PDB file of C-alpha atoms in Angstrom:
ATOM      1  CA  MET A  13       7.043  27.607   2.447  1.00  0.00           C
ATOM      2  CA  PHE A  14       5.144  26.540  -1.093  1.00  0.00           C
ATOM      3  CA  ALA A  15       7.836  23.791  -1.904  1.00  0.00           C
ATOM      4  CA  LYS A  16       7.973  22.563   1.826  1.00  0.00           C
ATOM      5  CA  SER A  17       4.319  22.238   1.701  1.00  0.00           C
ATOM      6  CA  ALA A  18       4.478  20.514  -1.577  1.00  0.00           C
ATOM      7  CA  MET A  19       6.803  18.013  -0.262  1.00  0.00           C
ATOM      8  CA  LEU A  20       5.063  17.336   3.042  1.00  0.00           C
ATOM      9  CA  PHE A  21       1.536  16.671   0.480  1.00  0.00           C
ATOM     10  CA  LEU A  22       3.745  14.302  -1.595  1.00  0.00           C
ATOM     11  CA  TYR A  23       5.016  12.362   1.626  1.00  0.00           C
ATOM     12  CA  VAL A  24       1.223  12.334   2.719  1.00  0.00           C
ATOM     13  CA  ALA A  25       0.110  10.929  -0.620  1.00  0.00           C
ATOM     14  CA  CYS A  26       2.654   8.145  -0.335  1.00  0.00           C
ATOM     15  CA  VAL A  27       1.399   7.273   2.915  1.00  0.00           C
ATOM     16  CA  VAL A  28      -2.314   7.107   1.641  1.00  0.00           C
ATOM     17  CA  LEU A  29      -1.334   5.009  -1.180  1.00  0.00           C
ATOM     18  CA  LEU A  30       0.429   2.638   0.731  1.00  0.00           C
ATOM     19  CA  GLY A  31      -2.479   2.526   3.253  1.00  0.00           C
ATOM     20  CA  ALA A  32      -4.808   1.755   0.633  1.00  0.00           C
ATOM     21  CA  SER A  33      -2.496  -1.388  -0.568  1.00  0.00           C
ATOM     22  CA  PHE A  34      -2.326  -2.571   2.795  1.00  0.00           C
ATOM     23  CA  THR A  35      -6.129  -2.347   3.307  1.00  0.00           C
ATOM     24  CA  CYS A  36      -6.592  -4.453  -0.007  1.00  0.00           C
ATOM     25  CA  CYS A  37      -4.150  -7.248   1.624  1.00  0.00           C
ATOM     26  CA  VAL A  38      -6.136  -7.030   4.885  1.00  0.00           C
ATOM     27  CA  LEU A  39      -9.476  -7.626   3.027  1.00  0.00           C
ATOM     28  CA  VAL A  40      -8.153 -10.430   1.025  1.00  0.00           C
ATOM     29  CA  LYS A  41      -6.595 -12.175   4.314  1.00  0.00           C
ATOM     30  CA  ILE A  42     -10.120 -11.749   5.921  1.00  0.00           C
ATOM     31  CA  ARG A  43     -11.360 -14.001   2.808  1.00  0.00           C
ATOM     32  CA  LYS A  44      -8.186 -16.035   2.201  1.00  0.00           C
ATOM     33  CA  LYS A  45      -5.160 -16.684   3.778  1.00  0.00           C
ATOM     34  CA  THR A  46      -2.025 -17.053   1.554  1.00  0.00           C
ATOM     35  CA  LYS A  47       1.623 -16.910   2.274  1.00  0.00           C
ATOM     36  CA  ASP A  48       1.910 -14.239  -0.796  1.00  0.00           C
ATOM     37  CA  ASN A  49      -0.535 -11.900   0.805  1.00  0.00           C
ATOM     38  CA  ARG A  50       1.075 -12.178   4.118  1.00  0.00           C
ATOM     39  CA  ALA A  51       4.635 -11.503   2.648  1.00  0.00           C
ATOM     40  CA  MET A  52       3.072  -8.418   0.816  1.00  0.00           C
ATOM     41  CA  MET A  53       1.636  -7.235   4.027  1.00  0.00           C
ATOM     42  CA  ILE A  54       4.840  -7.312   5.801  1.00  0.00           C
ATOM     43  CA  PHE A  55       6.502  -5.390   2.860  1.00  0.00           C
ATOM     44  CA  LEU A  56       3.967  -2.790   2.734  1.00  0.00           C
ATOM     45  CA  MET A  57       4.509  -2.177   6.454  1.00  0.00           C
ATOM     46  CA  GLY A  58       8.479  -1.912   5.866  1.00  0.00           C
ATOM     47  CA  LEU A  59       7.528   0.529   2.869  1.00  0.00           C
ATOM     48  CA  PHE A  60       5.090   2.616   5.508  1.00  0.00           C
ATOM     49  CA  VAL A  61       7.684   2.591   8.308  1.00  0.00           C
ATOM     50  CA  VAL A  62      10.397   3.891   5.874  1.00  0.00           C
ATOM     51  CA  CYS A  63       8.253   6.515   4.289  1.00  0.00           C
ATOM     52  CA  MET A  64       7.313   8.082   7.903  1.00  0.00           C
ATOM     53  CA  TYR A  65      10.826   8.022   8.775  1.00  0.00           C
ATOM     54  CA  ASP A  66      11.888   9.949   5.399  1.00  0.00           C
ATOM     55  CA  LEU A  67       8.998  12.430   6.349  1.00  0.00           C
ATOM     56  CA  GLY A  68      10.417  12.654   9.760  1.00  0.00           C
ATOM     57  CA  ILE A  69      13.844  13.651   8.508  1.00  0.00           C
ATOM     58  CA  TYR A  70      12.535  16.022   6.036  1.00  0.00           C
ATOM     59  CA  TYR A  71      10.546  17.724   8.693  1.00  0.00           C
ATOM     60  CA  CYS A  72      13.525  17.963  11.151  1.00  0.00           C
ATOM     61  CA  ASN A  73      15.885  19.188   8.123  1.00  0.00           C
ATOM     62  CA  TYR A  74      13.453  21.963   6.571  1.00  0.00           C
ATOM     63  CA  VAL A  75      10.716  22.654   8.825  1.00  0.00           C
ATOM     64  CA  VAL A  76      12.042  22.634  12.567  1.00  0.00           C
ATOM     65  CA  GLY A  77      15.802  23.461  11.054  1.00  0.00           C
ATOM     66  CA  MET A  78      17.489  20.672  13.001  1.00  0.00           C
ATOM     67  CA  PHE A  79      19.713  18.469  10.789  1.00  0.00           C
ATOM     68  CA  SER A  80      19.352  14.623  11.559  1.00  0.00           C
ATOM     69  CA  SER A  81      22.012  13.160  13.596  1.00  0.00           C
ATOM     70  CA  THR A  82      24.241  10.596  12.469  1.00  0.00           C
ATOM     71  CA  GLU A  83      22.603   7.832  14.897  1.00  0.00           C
ATOM     72  CA  VAL A  84      19.232   8.799  13.421  1.00  0.00           C
ATOM     73  CA  LEU A  85      20.771   8.013   9.717  1.00  0.00           C
ATOM     74  CA  ARG A  86      22.437   4.724  10.980  1.00  0.00           C
ATOM     75  CA  ILE A  87      19.098   3.484  12.165  1.00  0.00           C
ATOM     76  CA  GLY A  88      17.619   4.516   8.820  1.00  0.00           C
ATOM     77  CA  ASN A  89      20.133   2.206   7.188  1.00  0.00           C
ATOM     78  CA  CYS A  90      18.782  -0.775   9.333  1.00  0.00           C
ATOM     79  CA  ILE A  91      15.244   0.096   8.543  1.00  0.00           C
ATOM     80  CA  ILE A  92      15.812   0.195   4.904  1.00  0.00           C
ATOM     81  CA  ALA A  93      17.713  -3.232   5.329  1.00  0.00           C
ATOM     82  CA  LEU A  94      14.915  -4.929   7.018  1.00  0.00           C
ATOM     83  CA  THR A  95      12.436  -3.750   4.248  1.00  0.00           C
ATOM     84  CA  MET A  96      15.028  -5.411   1.893  1.00  0.00           C
ATOM     85  CA  TYR A  97      14.747  -8.548   3.699  1.00  0.00           C
ATOM     86  CA  ALA A  98      10.708  -8.309   3.375  1.00  0.00           C
ATOM     87  CA  TRP A  99      11.068  -7.446  -0.181  1.00  0.00           C
ATOM     88  CA  ILE A 100      13.277 -10.722  -0.574  1.00  0.00           C
ATOM     89  CA  VAL A 101      10.449 -12.857   0.773  1.00  0.00           C
ATOM     90  CA  VAL A 102       7.966 -11.112  -1.731  1.00  0.00           C
ATOM     91  CA  GLN A 103      10.166 -11.870  -4.571  1.00  0.00           C
ATOM     92  CA  GLU A 104      10.580 -15.454  -3.746  1.00  0.00           C
ATOM     93  CA  ASN A 105       6.692 -15.809  -3.213  1.00  0.00           C
ATOM     94  CA  ILE A 106       6.235 -14.088  -6.607  1.00  0.00           C
ATOM     95  CA  MET A 107       8.745 -16.087  -8.706  1.00  0.00           C
ATOM     96  CA  LYS A 108       9.073 -19.286  -6.835  1.00  0.00           C
ATOM     97  CA  LYS A 109      12.626 -20.428  -8.102  1.00  0.00           C
ATOM     98  CA  ASP A 110      13.866 -22.759  -6.188  1.00  0.00           C
ATOM     99  CA  SER A 111      17.108 -22.520  -7.613  1.00  0.00           C
ATOM    100  CA  LEU A 112      17.604 -19.071  -6.060  1.00  0.00           C
ATOM    101  CA  LYS A 113      16.565 -20.293  -2.476  1.00  0.00           C
ATOM    102  CA  PRO A 114      20.175 -20.723  -1.185  1.00  0.00           C
ATOM    103  CA  LEU A 115      21.227 -17.296  -2.340  1.00  0.00           C
ATOM    104  CA  GLY A 116      17.985 -15.891  -0.741  1.00  0.00           C
ATOM    105  CA  ARG A 117      18.803 -17.736   2.468  1.00  0.00           C
ATOM    106  CA  MET A 118      22.290 -16.347   2.664  1.00  0.00           C
ATOM    107  CA  THR A 119      21.185 -12.784   1.815  1.00  0.00           C
ATOM    108  CA  LYS A 120      18.397 -12.868   4.496  1.00  0.00           C
ATOM    109  CA  ASN A 121      20.761 -14.012   6.967  1.00  0.00           C
ATOM    110  CA  TYR A 122      23.437 -11.668   6.137  1.00  0.00           C
ATOM    111  CA  ILE A 123      20.819  -8.782   6.337  1.00  0.00           C
ATOM    112  CA  LEU A 124      20.092  -9.719   9.814  1.00  0.00           C
ATOM    113  CA  PHE A 125      23.589  -9.913  10.751  1.00  0.00           C
ATOM    114  CA  TYR A 126      24.068  -6.441   9.310  1.00  0.00           C
ATOM    115  CA  THR A 127      21.043  -5.006  11.047  1.00  0.00           C
ATOM    116  CA  SER A 128      22.235  -6.367  14.730  1.00  0.00           C
ATOM    117  CA  LEU A 129      25.727  -5.345  14.172  1.00  0.00           C
ATOM    118  CA  TRP A 130      24.848  -1.576  13.126  1.00  0.00           C
ATOM    119  CA  LEU A 131      22.285  -1.532  15.795  1.00  0.00           C
ATOM    120  CA  ILE A 132      24.796  -2.696  18.806  1.00  0.00           C
ATOM    121  CA  LEU A 133      27.438  -0.321  17.425  1.00  0.00           C
ATOM    122  CA  THR A 134      25.071   2.482  17.179  1.00  0.00           C
ATOM    123  CA  MET A 135      23.768   1.890  20.646  1.00  0.00           C
ATOM    124  CA  ALA A 136      26.998   1.008  22.459  1.00  0.00           C
ATOM    125  CA  THR A 137      29.841   3.130  21.068  1.00  0.00           C
ATOM    126  CA  SER A 138      30.304   7.086  20.640  1.00  0.00           C
ATOM    127  CA  VAL A 139      30.411   8.447  17.113  1.00  0.00           C
ATOM    128  CA  ASP A 140      34.253   9.193  17.189  1.00  0.00           C
ATOM    129  CA  TYR A 141      34.740   5.389  18.000  1.00  0.00           C
ATOM    130  CA  PHE A 142      32.139   4.427  15.488  1.00  0.00           C
ATOM    131  CA  TYR A 143      34.109   6.090  12.851  1.00  0.00           C
ATOM    132  CA  THR A 144      37.318   4.570  13.656  1.00  0.00           C
ATOM    133  CA  MET A 145      35.819   1.443  12.078  1.00  0.00           C
ATOM    134  CA  LYS A 146      34.262   3.122   9.094  1.00  0.00           C
ATOM    135  CA  TRP A 147      36.117   1.222   6.364  1.00  0.00           C
ATOM    136  CA  MET A 148      34.808  -2.119   8.178  1.00  0.00           C
ATOM    137  CA  LEU A 149      31.387  -0.678   8.184  1.00  0.00           C
ATOM    138  CA  LEU A 150      31.815   0.540   4.343  1.00  0.00           C
ATOM    139  CA  LEU A 151      32.533  -3.033   3.566  1.00  0.00           C
ATOM    140  CA  THR A 152      29.372  -4.320   5.361  1.00  0.00           C
ATOM    141  CA  ASP A 153      27.624  -1.939   3.273  1.00  0.00           C
ATOM    142  CA  MET A 154      28.736  -2.925   0.044  1.00  0.00           C
ATOM    143  CA  ILE A 155      28.551  -6.573   0.854  1.00  0.00           C
ATOM    144  CA  LEU A 156      24.867  -6.223   1.374  1.00  0.00           C
ATOM    145  CA  ILE A 157      24.070  -3.846  -1.604  1.00  0.00           C
ATOM    146  CA  VAL A 158      26.118  -6.709  -3.971  1.00  0.00           C
ATOM    147  CA  ALA A 159      23.898  -9.406  -2.609  1.00  0.00           C
ATOM    148  CA  ALA A 160      20.768  -7.597  -2.644  1.00  0.00           C
ATOM    149  CA  VAL A 161      21.168  -6.104  -6.439  1.00  0.00           C
ATOM    150  CA  THR A 162      22.457  -9.772  -7.117  1.00  0.00           C
ATOM    151  CA  LEU A 163      19.717 -11.560  -5.633  1.00  0.00           C
ATOM    152  CA  SER A 164      17.035  -9.266  -6.995  1.00  0.00           C
ATOM    153  CA  GLY A 165      18.561  -9.082 -10.432  1.00  0.00           C
ATOM    154  CA  ALA A 166      18.189 -12.746 -10.830  1.00  0.00           C
ATOM    155  CA  TYR A 167      14.577 -12.790 -10.345  1.00  0.00           C
ATOM    156  CA  ILE A 168      14.066  -9.892 -12.880  1.00  0.00           C
ATOM    157  CA  VAL A 169      16.074 -11.689 -15.537  1.00  0.00           C
ATOM    158  CA  TYR A 170      13.667 -15.056 -14.975  1.00  0.00           C
ATOM    159  CA  ALA A 171      10.746 -12.640 -14.993  1.00  0.00           C
ATOM    160  CA  ALA A 172      11.942 -11.249 -18.178  1.00  0.00           C
ATOM    161  CA  VAL A 173      12.635 -14.694 -19.731  1.00  0.00           C
ATOM    162  CA  ASP A 174       9.507 -15.889 -18.637  1.00  0.00           C
ATOM    163  CA  ASN A 175       7.899 -12.904 -20.198  1.00  0.00           C
ATOM    164  CA  GLN A 176       5.965 -11.895 -16.801  1.00  0.00           C
ATOM    165  CA  ARG A 177       5.472  -8.246 -17.598  1.00  0.00           C
ATOM    166  CA  LEU A 178       3.770  -7.080 -14.554  1.00  0.00           C
ATOM    167  CA  ASN A 179       6.127  -8.733 -12.073  1.00  0.00           C
ATOM    168  CA  LEU A 180       9.073  -7.764 -14.407  1.00  0.00           C
ATOM    169  CA  TYR A 181       7.968  -3.931 -13.927  1.00  0.00           C
ATOM    170  CA  PHE A 182       6.812  -4.251 -10.409  1.00  0.00           C
ATOM    171  CA  MET A 183      10.302  -6.000  -9.124  1.00  0.00           C
ATOM    172  CA  THR A 184      12.443  -3.648 -11.212  1.00  0.00           C
ATOM    173  CA  LEU A 185      10.808  -0.451  -9.816  1.00  0.00           C
ATOM    174  CA  CYS A 186      10.829  -1.730  -6.056  1.00  0.00           C
ATOM    175  CA  THR A 187      14.492  -2.824  -6.220  1.00  0.00           C
ATOM    176  CA  ALA A 188      15.570   0.457  -7.759  1.00  0.00           C
ATOM    177  CA  VAL A 189      13.704   2.481  -5.144  1.00  0.00           C
ATOM    178  CA  LEU A 190      14.844   0.441  -2.462  1.00  0.00           C
ATOM    179  CA  MET A 191      18.496   0.490  -3.454  1.00  0.00           C
ATOM    180  CA  TRP A 192      18.227   4.284  -4.073  1.00  0.00           C
ATOM    181  CA  ASN A 193      16.475   5.112  -0.564  1.00  0.00           C
ATOM    182  CA  TYR A 194      19.416   2.795   1.360  1.00  0.00           C
ATOM    183  CA  ILE A 195      22.591   4.321  -0.720  1.00  0.00           C
ATOM    184  CA  SER A 196      21.121   7.909  -0.107  1.00  0.00           C
ATOM    185  CA  TYR A 197      20.879   7.084   3.519  1.00  0.00           C
ATOM    186  CA  PHE A 198      24.483   5.552   3.196  1.00  0.00           C
ATOM    187  CA  TRP A 199      25.701   8.555   1.479  1.00  0.00           C
ATOM    188  CA  GLY A 200      24.270  11.019   4.052  1.00  0.00           C
ATOM    189  CA  GLU A 201      25.626   9.067   6.914  1.00  0.00           C
ATOM    190  CA  THR A 202      29.234   8.595   5.579  1.00  0.00           C
ATOM    191  CA  SER A 203      29.598  12.077   4.417  1.00  0.00           C
ATOM    192  CA  VAL A 204      28.903  13.962   7.613  1.00  0.00           C
ATOM    193  CA  TYR A 205      32.035  15.308   7.972  1.00  0.00           C
ATOM    194  CA  TRP A 206      31.077  17.419   5.147  1.00  0.00           C
ATOM    195  CA  GLY A 207      28.625  19.153   7.041  1.00  0.00           C
ATOM    196  CA  ASN A 208      24.652  20.102   6.444  1.00  0.00           C
ATOM    197  CA  SER A 209      25.189  20.899   2.762  1.00  0.00           C
ATOM    198  CA  PRO A 210      22.664  20.807  -0.052  1.00  0.00           C
ATOM    199  CA  PHE A 211      25.195  18.397  -1.585  1.00  0.00           C
ATOM    200  CA  ILE A 212      24.374  15.820   0.743  1.00  0.00           C
ATOM    201  CA  ARG A 213      20.687  16.612   1.445  1.00  0.00           C
ATOM    202  CA  ALA A 214      19.908  16.490  -1.845  1.00  0.00           C
ATOM    203  CA  PRO A 215      20.015  12.820  -2.249  1.00  0.00           C
ATOM    204  CA  LEU A 216      17.700  12.362   0.654  1.00  0.00           C
ATOM    205  CA  ASP A 217      15.174  14.955  -0.452  1.00  0.00           C
ATOM    206  CA  LEU A 218      14.618  13.347  -3.884  1.00  0.00           C
ATOM    207  CA  THR A 219      13.535  10.214  -2.333  1.00  0.00           C
ATOM    208  CA  VAL A 220       9.875  11.263  -1.787  1.00  0.00           C
ATOM    209  CA  VAL A 221       9.535  11.310  -5.952  1.00  0.00           C
ATOM    210  CA  PHE A 222      10.775   7.577  -5.814  1.00  0.00           C
ATOM    211  CA  TRP A 223       8.589   6.877  -2.759  1.00  0.00           C
ATOM    212  CA  LEU A 224       5.367   8.209  -4.800  1.00  0.00           C
ATOM    213  CA  THR A 225       5.921   6.333  -7.599  1.00  0.00           C
ATOM    214  CA  LEU A 226       6.861   2.957  -5.483  1.00  0.00           C
ATOM    215  CA  ALA A 227       3.648   3.633  -3.529  1.00  0.00           C
ATOM    216  CA  ALA A 228       1.410   3.965  -6.616  1.00  0.00           C
ATOM    217  CA  SER A 229       2.868   0.921  -8.431  1.00  0.00           C
ATOM    218  CA  ALA A 230       2.334  -1.134  -5.367  1.00  0.00           C
ATOM    219  CA  LEU A 231      -1.239  -0.426  -5.297  1.00  0.00           C
ATOM    220  CA  VAL A 232      -1.660  -1.056  -8.961  1.00  0.00           C
ATOM    221  CA  TYR A 233       0.263  -4.570  -8.546  1.00  0.00           C
ATOM    222  CA  VAL A 234      -1.628  -5.420  -5.355  1.00  0.00           C
ATOM    223  CA  TYR A 235      -4.876  -4.614  -6.920  1.00  0.00           C
ATOM    224  CA  LYS A 236      -3.924  -6.558 -10.121  1.00  0.00           C
ATOM    225  CA  THR A 237      -2.474  -9.713  -8.387  1.00  0.00           C
ATOM    226  CA  ILE A 238      -4.123  -9.862  -5.151  1.00  0.00           C
ATOM    227  CA  PHE A 239      -7.223  -8.253  -4.532  1.00  0.00           C
ATOM    228  CA  LYS A 240      -8.933  -8.408  -7.931  1.00  0.00           C
ATOM    229  CA  PRO A 241      -8.532 -12.330  -8.084  1.00  0.00           C
ATOM    230  CA  ALA A 242      -9.779 -12.624  -4.641  1.00  0.00           C
ATOM    231  CA  PHE A 243     -12.817 -10.220  -4.714  1.00  0.00           C
ATOM    232  CA  ILE A 244     -13.746  -9.046  -8.101  1.00  0.00           C
ATOM    233  CA  VAL A 245     -13.343 -12.414  -9.953  1.00  0.00           C
ATOM    234  CA  SER A 246     -14.877 -14.675  -7.171  1.00  0.00           C
ATOM    235  CA  GLU A 247     -17.866 -12.262  -6.905  1.00  0.00           C
ATOM    236  CA  GLU A 248     -19.172 -13.769  -9.962  1.00  0.00           C
ATOM    237  CA  GLY A 249     -20.166 -16.739  -7.738  1.00  0.00           C
ATOM    238  CA  VAL A 250     -19.732 -20.447  -8.346  1.00  0.00           C
ATOM    239  CA  ASP A 251     -22.849 -20.661 -10.345  1.00  0.00           C
ATOM    240  CA  SER A 252     -21.806 -17.893 -12.790  1.00  0.00           C
ATOM    241  CA  VAL A 253     -18.715 -19.827 -13.640  1.00  0.00           C
ATOM    242  CA  PRO A 254     -19.823 -21.814 -16.729  1.00  0.00           C
ATOM    243  CA  SER A 255     -20.922 -18.543 -18.238  1.00  0.00           C
ATOM    244  CA  VAL A 256     -17.360 -17.239 -18.032  1.00  0.00           C
ATOM    245  CA  SER A 257     -15.357 -18.890 -21.004  1.00  0.00           C
ATOM    246  CA  PRO A 258     -12.467 -21.123 -20.206  1.00  0.00           C
ATOM    247  CA  GLU A 259     -10.126 -18.818 -22.162  1.00  0.00           C
ATOM    248  CA  VAL A 260     -11.207 -15.775 -19.683  1.00  0.00           C
ATOM    249  CA  ARG A 261     -10.683 -18.138 -16.323  1.00  0.00           C
ATOM    250  CA  ILE A 262      -7.165 -19.412 -17.769  1.00  0.00           C
ATOM    251  CA  GLU A 263      -6.081 -15.885 -18.411  1.00  0.00           C
ATOM    252  CA  ARG A 264      -7.188 -14.864 -14.762  1.00  0.00           C
ATOM    253  CA  THR A 265      -5.544 -17.727 -13.367  1.00  0.00           C
ATOM    254  CA  GLY A 266      -2.180 -17.130 -15.522  1.00  0.00           C
ATOM    255  CA  ASP A 267      -2.526 -13.368 -14.293  1.00  0.00           C
ATOM    256  CA  GLU A 268      -2.768 -14.717 -10.517  1.00  0.00           C
ATOM    257  CA  PHE A 269       0.007 -17.061 -10.590  1.00  0.00           C
ATOM    258  CA  GLY A 270       2.404 -15.557 -13.105  1.00  0.00           C
ATOM    259  CA  LEU A 271       2.179 -18.249 -15.756  1.00  0.00           C
ATOM    260  CA  THR A 272       4.025 -17.487 -18.962  1.00  0.00           C
ATOM    261  CA  LYS A 273       2.192 -17.652 -22.176  1.00  0.00           C
ATOM    262  CA  ARG A 274       3.304 -21.158 -23.108  1.00  0.00           C
ATOM    263  CA  GLU A 275       2.080 -22.122 -19.384  1.00  0.00           C
ATOM    264  CA  ARG A 276      -1.200 -20.848 -19.813  1.00  0.00           C
ATOM    265  CA  GLU A 277      -1.578 -22.746 -23.210  1.00  0.00           C
ATOM    266  CA  ILE A 278      -0.565 -25.983 -21.309  1.00  0.00           C
ATOM    267  CA  LEU A 279      -2.914 -25.437 -18.596  1.00  0.00           C
ATOM    268  CA  MET A 280      -5.594 -24.638 -21.030  1.00  0.00           C
ATOM    269  CA  LEU A 281      -5.129 -28.061 -22.638  1.00  0.00           C
ATOM    270  CA  MET A 282      -4.980 -29.932 -19.339  1.00  0.00           C
ATOM    271  CA  TYR A 283      -8.178 -28.283 -18.512  1.00  0.00           C
ATOM    272  CA  ARG A 284      -9.662 -29.740 -21.521  1.00  0.00           C
ATOM    273  CA  GLY A 285      -8.264 -33.290 -20.569  1.00  0.00           C
ATOM    274  CA  ARG A 286      -5.269 -33.588 -22.562  1.00  0.00           C
ATOM    275  CA  SER A 287      -2.455 -35.809 -21.625  1.00  0.00           C
ATOM    276  CA  ASN A 288       1.136 -34.849 -21.792  1.00  0.00           C
ATOM    277  CA  ARG A 289       1.880 -36.976 -25.052  1.00  0.00           C
ATOM    278  CA  GLU A 290      -1.449 -35.075 -26.611  1.00  0.00           C
ATOM    279  CA  ILE A 291      -0.445 -31.667 -25.415  1.00  0.00           C
ATOM    280  CA  ALA A 292       3.243 -32.300 -26.939  1.00  0.00           C
ATOM    281  CA  GLU A 293       1.825 -33.481 -30.370  1.00  0.00           C
ATOM    282  CA  LEU A 294      -0.652 -30.318 -30.396  1.00  0.00           C
ATOM    283  CA  LEU A 295       2.036 -27.766 -29.579  1.00  0.00           C
ATOM    284  CA  PHE A 296       5.122 -29.502 -31.318  1.00  0.00           C
ATOM    285  CA  LEU A 297       7.045 -30.082 -28.045  1.00  0.00           C
ATOM    286  CA  SER A 298       8.939 -33.107 -26.801  1.00  0.00           C
ATOM    287  CA  GLU A 299       7.056 -34.743 -24.000  1.00  0.00           C
ATOM    288  CA  SER A 300       9.580 -34.257 -21.562  1.00  0.00           C
ATOM    289  CA  THR A 301       9.600 -30.568 -22.173  1.00  0.00           C
ATOM    290  CA  VAL A 302       5.676 -30.454 -21.642  1.00  0.00           C
ATOM    291  CA  LYS A 303       6.332 -32.630 -18.273  1.00  0.00           C
ATOM    292  CA  THR A 304       8.907 -29.342 -17.102  1.00  0.00           C
ATOM    293  CA  HIS A 305       6.273 -26.942 -17.986  1.00  0.00           C
ATOM    294  CA  VAL A 306       3.696 -28.854 -16.231  1.00  0.00           C
ATOM    295  CA  TYR A 307       5.883 -29.213 -13.171  1.00  0.00           C
ATOM    296  CA  ASN A 308       6.430 -25.120 -13.131  1.00  0.00           C
ATOM    297  CA  ILE A 309       2.828 -24.805 -13.452  1.00  0.00           C
ATOM    298  CA  PHE A 310       2.085 -27.089 -10.326  1.00  0.00           C
ATOM    299  CA  ARG A 311       4.921 -25.151  -8.399  1.00  0.00           C
ATOM    300  CA  LYS A 312       3.720 -21.656  -9.243  1.00  0.00           C
ATOM    301  CA  MET A 313       0.085 -22.669  -8.500  1.00  0.00           C
ATOM    302  CA  GLY A 314       1.149 -24.344  -5.068  1.00  0.00           C
ATOM    303  CA  ILE A 315      -0.622 -27.742  -6.244  1.00  0.00           C
ATOM    304  CA  ARG A 316      -0.210 -31.427  -6.564  1.00  0.00           C
ATOM    305  CA  ASN A 317      -2.099 -32.863  -9.554  1.00  0.00           C
ATOM    306  CA  ARG A 318      -4.371 -31.634 -12.653  1.00  0.00           C
ATOM    307  CA  VAL A 319      -7.431 -32.018 -10.363  1.00  0.00           C
ATOM    308  CA  GLU A 320      -6.284 -29.198  -8.118  1.00  0.00           C
ATOM    309  CA  ALA A 321      -5.519 -27.030 -11.171  1.00  0.00           C
ATOM    310  CA  ILE A 322      -8.845 -27.150 -12.827  1.00  0.00           C
ATOM    311  CA  CYS A 323     -10.163 -26.413  -9.498  1.00  0.00           C
ATOM    312  CA  ILE A 324      -8.270 -23.470  -9.028  1.00  0.00           C
ATOM    313  CA  VAL A 325      -9.483 -22.279 -12.606  1.00  0.00           C
ATOM    314  CA  ASN A 326     -13.248 -22.930 -11.781  1.00  0.00           C
ATOM    315  CA  GLY A 327     -12.753 -21.207  -8.605  1.00  0.00           C
ATOM    316  CA  ASP A 328     -13.658 -24.275  -6.530  1.00  0.00           C
ATOM    317  CA  ASN A 329     -12.165 -25.066  -2.781  1.00  0.00           C
ATOM    318  CA  ILE A 330      -9.623 -27.478  -3.316  1.00  0.00           C
ATOM    319  CA  GLU A 331      -9.655 -28.366   0.517  1.00  0.00           C
ATOM    320  CA  GLU A 332     -13.129 -29.302   0.297  1.00  0.00           C
ATOM    321  CA  ILE A 333     -12.774 -31.407  -2.688  1.00  0.00           C
ATOM    322  CA  ASN A 334      -9.846 -33.206  -1.294  1.00  0.00           C
ATOM    323  CA  GLU A 335     -11.923 -34.019   1.861  1.00  0.00           C
ATOM    324  CA  GLU A 336     -14.751 -35.097  -0.314  1.00  0.00           C
ATOM    325  CA  GLN A 337     -12.179 -37.677  -2.041  1.00  0.00           C
TER     326      GLN A 337
END
């Protein structure tokens, strides 16, 4: 009885942590609407649904004593797949790598196809007929797993190369937990002929530990990258900006947009009015390399020129500045 109560408590803790993360995003949305924040909100909603779904299965298995049906597990596969879709969108907004957009587009389209196929077959066919196609369904699962892992792995490698530690840790953890959760449902659903044994239920029961870790890390990530830049930094007010050193403001901007150490150095020199040639001479780089770094800075920050970069560092409203010009 104590073990069951402890598990239920862990699930409730996951829900509370995810709710806190979502609340942070909602508060940020009220102040400033961004694509990054919107994508994170959708992803957090997906995590919340999956967590509640896991809780429902655990409650049926151990509290009520009724093992979940294969139809329920198949629907779980679809929910996890859609959450993966939302996770891919979050990674696209975090890393902003144009080279991975084609792969991301194909993976997202396949997830939609996969979800539609499984839902139609689940609703329209019997269990016996459904399992006559188990090898075809197994193939669709394997394609989804390989595509999702390949795409997320590429983003993780980019984060490691760019030395974006916070993004690296968060993306690695989220990808690992989502894949574990998906595979655990796939394992339980395809192994139904073994019966309701601990060997099958164990992978499903372990997911709460991973959910708790993911929910806590999501709250930390949302606070540091979304909530803190929007509220805690901006609460200092425009009048207090000069009292904050440029170095601190550059670091805050770098944290918000995931800039590498080199990009932060170049942003600082841009802030001080240095040209590309002067930056190249100071950092012992070629001018073409500096231009590449500048392009990456603009892309990550979603801006078009140096004036907008300086406005962001100073906490000014870009739209108001552009209207005045």
